Amino acid sequence: MSDAALSRTAPAVVDYPTRDGRPVAETERHYDDLTYVAHALRWFFVARADAYVGSNLLVNYDPDDRRRHLSPDVFVAFGVPKSPPRDSYRLWEEKTPALVLEITSASTRTEDLVKKRRLYAQWGVREYFLYDPRRDYLQPPLQGLRLRDGRYRPIPATRLSNGMFGICSETLGLCFRLDGRKLRVCDPAAGKDFPTPAEEAALRVQEVARRQAAEDRYAEEVARRQAAEAENAELRALVGKLQEQQRSQERPE
């Protein structure tokens, strides 16, 4: 599709669909990976007002045909405001995504490797990542492609600062890697993976417990100091009483 076709203004009367009737994810594993990647990317770009992360959002690419759309699992577009929330993403009104990631499977392999690959290249999506969490057909199960001269070329895996191997995205400044059978998004500058929502919740629980323990220790220390001060006050009062008694005894009658 030409840039001119993408830049046309859509007729106002066209009612573009907001869903394609397909489930959000094929399996629970696919859903977990999809939500993890979207969550990690939104967190990474939280301070960038012009970085939009779409997830399972219908992308319309022909203003004259409402039926021509795709639904990428996760995509990132730059130069696009985060708000207001979108019912669909229209290429002729927005920016072409810089990166798309598909959580693929045997049932979607033809669409992911043929139709979507061809259309993403036509749109000008600079990087296309695919991950097959069930190892149904894709070997290796995580692959990255970069657009050069109108064609997608494989992105080689590289050794990251944490010693693991991953596939790095030039457009995002992040890397994708496998931790066993888990897909991870890694910040190479920090040398750390972004936590999953479950791991993040566990970290918050640990932080709350740590703060509570610190508050308990502080309360115990305050109580000990108060008890010591009360004991010292009693001792001072007793000493003062004894001293007064002694002075009374020493006074001449």
XYZ file of C-alpha atoms in Angstrom:
253
model
C 0.000 0.000 0.000
C 1.370 3.402 -0.942
C 1.927 6.271 1.472
C -0.644 8.235 -0.482
C -3.277 5.588 0.239
C -2.483 5.697 3.941
C -2.659 9.477 4.057
C -6.138 9.799 2.580
C -8.819 11.293 4.765
C -11.455 8.766 5.761
C -15.098 9.531 4.934
C -16.902 10.631 8.088
C -19.855 8.343 7.378
C -17.832 5.115 7.572
C -18.398 3.211 10.801
C -15.110 1.419 11.373
C -15.266 -1.770 13.472
C -13.684 -1.948 16.903
C -13.330 -5.737 17.113
C -12.828 -8.666 14.786
C -14.772 -11.313 16.727
C -11.648 -13.259 17.691
C -10.585 -13.988 21.276
C -7.957 -11.739 22.816
C -5.552 -14.669 23.122
C -5.535 -18.320 22.105
C -4.484 -19.736 25.478
C -3.782 -18.499 28.988
C -0.067 -18.634 28.208
C -0.581 -16.426 25.142
C -2.634 -13.980 27.212
C -0.021 -13.817 29.978
C 2.749 -13.081 27.477
C 0.655 -10.489 25.651
C -0.301 -8.607 28.814
C 3.241 -8.816 30.202
C 4.834 -7.284 27.100
C 2.193 -4.540 26.874
C 2.588 -3.764 30.584
C 6.398 -3.653 30.366
C 6.392 -1.370 27.332
C 3.840 1.008 28.845
C 5.906 1.207 32.008
C 9.114 1.836 30.020
C 7.499 4.661 28.018
C 5.400 6.076 30.853
C 7.260 9.397 30.742
C 6.977 9.775 26.964
C 3.739 11.458 25.972
C 4.334 10.658 22.289
C 4.920 6.899 22.681
C 1.745 4.875 22.230
C 1.549 1.186 23.106
C -1.420 -0.618 21.575
C -2.529 -4.082 22.599
C -4.995 -6.253 20.676
C -6.358 -3.084 19.106
C -7.964 -3.192 15.681
C -5.793 -1.358 13.133
C -7.675 -0.117 10.069
C -5.439 0.559 7.075
C -7.855 1.403 4.249
C -10.202 4.382 4.735
C -12.367 3.163 1.855
C -12.859 -0.389 3.146
C -13.861 -0.885 6.773
C -13.223 -4.624 6.488
C -9.498 -4.208 5.884
C -7.925 -4.367 9.304
C -5.495 -6.313 11.456
C -5.255 -6.781 15.196
C -1.591 -6.845 16.298
C -1.011 -8.360 19.714
C 1.267 -5.490 20.759
C 2.559 -2.508 18.820
C 4.453 0.684 19.580
C 4.048 3.934 17.643
C 5.978 7.147 18.178
C 4.718 10.658 17.606
C 1.281 9.533 18.761
C -0.454 10.835 21.903
C -1.451 8.317 24.561
C -4.896 9.821 25.013
C -7.756 9.838 24.456
C -8.349 6.059 24.581
C -8.955 4.622 21.123
C -11.665 2.250 19.951
C -9.504 1.469 16.928
C -6.264 2.653 15.357
C -6.487 4.193 11.873
C -3.211 4.417 10.031
C -4.233 7.399 7.910
C -4.978 9.414 11.074
C -2.083 8.169 13.217
C 1.537 7.079 12.751
C 2.707 3.752 11.397
C 3.816 1.511 14.280
C 7.569 1.324 14.709
C 7.377 -2.207 16.106
C 4.849 -5.025 16.193
C 5.033 -8.191 18.296
C 2.791 -11.177 17.666
C 2.270 -14.005 20.161
C 1.902 -16.630 17.475
C 0.738 -20.250 17.262
C 0.166 -23.017 14.742
C -3.371 -21.758 14.102
C -2.165 -18.225 13.272
C 1.115 -19.105 11.558
C -0.108 -18.448 8.018
C -1.516 -15.044 8.911
C 1.491 -14.094 11.036
C 4.157 -15.247 8.580
C 2.449 -14.364 5.313
C -0.381 -11.830 5.462
C 0.755 -9.785 8.438
C 4.413 -9.917 7.448
C 3.547 -8.622 3.980
C 1.231 -5.887 5.229
C 3.526 -4.739 8.032
C 6.320 -4.380 5.481
C 4.002 -2.395 3.207
C 3.010 -0.144 6.087
C 6.666 0.469 6.918
C 6.750 -1.198 10.342
C 10.488 -1.148 11.030
C 10.643 -4.197 13.320
C 8.470 -7.287 13.551
C 8.869 -9.748 16.438
C 7.222 -13.162 16.728
C 7.069 -15.435 19.751
C 5.656 -18.962 19.817
C 5.136 -19.772 23.537
C 4.006 -23.357 22.898
C 6.812 -24.116 20.429
C 4.157 -25.259 17.966
C 6.089 -24.409 14.814
C 8.479 -21.484 15.170
C 12.133 -22.441 15.611
C 13.664 -20.683 17.377
C 10.461 -19.736 19.196
C 11.487 -16.071 19.498
C 12.415 -14.235 16.305
C 12.968 -10.623 15.379
C 12.874 -9.098 11.909
C 14.025 -5.675 10.751
C 12.817 -3.925 7.595
C 15.522 -3.195 5.042
C 14.907 -2.265 1.430
C 11.262 -3.209 1.787
C 11.983 -6.718 3.128
C 12.267 -8.160 6.623
C 15.669 -9.491 7.570
C 16.415 -11.576 10.690
C 17.839 -9.729 13.694
C 20.683 -11.773 15.177
C 20.691 -12.577 18.879
C 23.310 -10.803 20.969
C 24.782 -11.319 24.437
C 23.248 -8.909 26.921
C 24.943 -7.231 29.878
C 23.447 -9.862 32.203
C 25.214 -12.598 30.243
C 22.029 -13.905 28.611
C 21.245 -13.841 24.900
C 18.435 -11.765 23.488
C 17.162 -10.003 20.382
C 17.425 -6.249 20.643
C 15.115 -3.670 19.131
C 16.752 -0.561 17.712
C 13.432 1.276 17.658
C 12.663 0.695 21.357
C 16.105 0.497 22.933
C 14.966 -2.724 24.617
C 15.663 -6.422 24.140
C 13.455 -9.494 24.124
C 14.807 -12.745 25.509
C 13.715 -16.139 26.744
C 14.045 -17.150 30.379
C 13.340 -20.837 30.052
C 9.865 -20.812 28.537
C 9.107 -17.269 29.662
C 9.294 -14.264 27.377
C 11.166 -11.394 28.978
C 11.555 -7.728 28.095
C 15.001 -6.547 29.158
C 16.353 -3.039 29.625
C 19.961 -3.418 28.415
C 21.014 -0.136 30.034
C 19.969 -1.423 33.459
C 20.770 -5.053 32.702
C 17.423 -6.095 34.194
C 14.201 -7.698 33.015
C 10.919 -5.952 33.552
C 8.894 -7.891 36.141
C 5.650 -9.574 35.235
C 2.482 -8.188 36.877
C 2.570 -11.122 39.330
C 6.235 -10.491 40.155
C 5.532 -6.781 40.506
C 2.686 -7.528 42.918
C 4.969 -9.841 44.913
C 7.598 -7.086 45.057
C 4.976 -4.645 46.327
C 3.925 -7.138 49.009
C 7.574 -7.555 50.011
C 8.035 -3.787 50.120
C 4.926 -3.354 52.257
C 6.164 -6.101 54.588
C 9.613 -4.491 54.738
C 8.136 -1.099 55.588
C 5.846 -2.637 58.194
C 8.764 -4.467 59.775
C 10.755 -1.214 59.841
C 7.812 0.610 61.413
C 7.438 -2.185 63.984
C 11.146 -1.973 64.834
C 10.878 1.797 65.183
C 7.813 1.456 67.426
C 9.649 -1.096 69.565
C 12.657 1.233 69.838
C 10.404 4.143 70.803
C 8.705 1.956 73.426
C 12.112 0.877 74.820
C 13.286 4.492 75.001
C 10.082 5.576 76.703
C 10.377 2.699 79.203
C 14.029 3.582 79.866
C 13.145 7.246 80.306
C 10.338 6.318 82.710
C 12.708 4.075 84.669
C 15.325 6.821 84.772
C 12.696 9.274 85.993
C 11.727 6.864 88.772
C 15.381 6.402 89.734
C 15.952 10.160 89.770
C 12.884 10.602 91.935
C 14.076 7.872 94.310
C 17.583 9.357 94.492
C 16.086 12.762 95.144
C 13.938 11.341 97.923
C 16.901 9.569 99.520
C 18.991 12.692 99.292
C 16.233 14.713 100.934
C 15.954 12.152 103.733
C 19.707 12.291 104.224
C 19.705 16.073 104.399
C 16.871 15.934 106.915
C 18.859 13.612 109.152
C 21.927 15.844 108.929
C 20.107 19.027 110.021
C 20.779 20.027 113.653
C 17.830 19.723 115.968
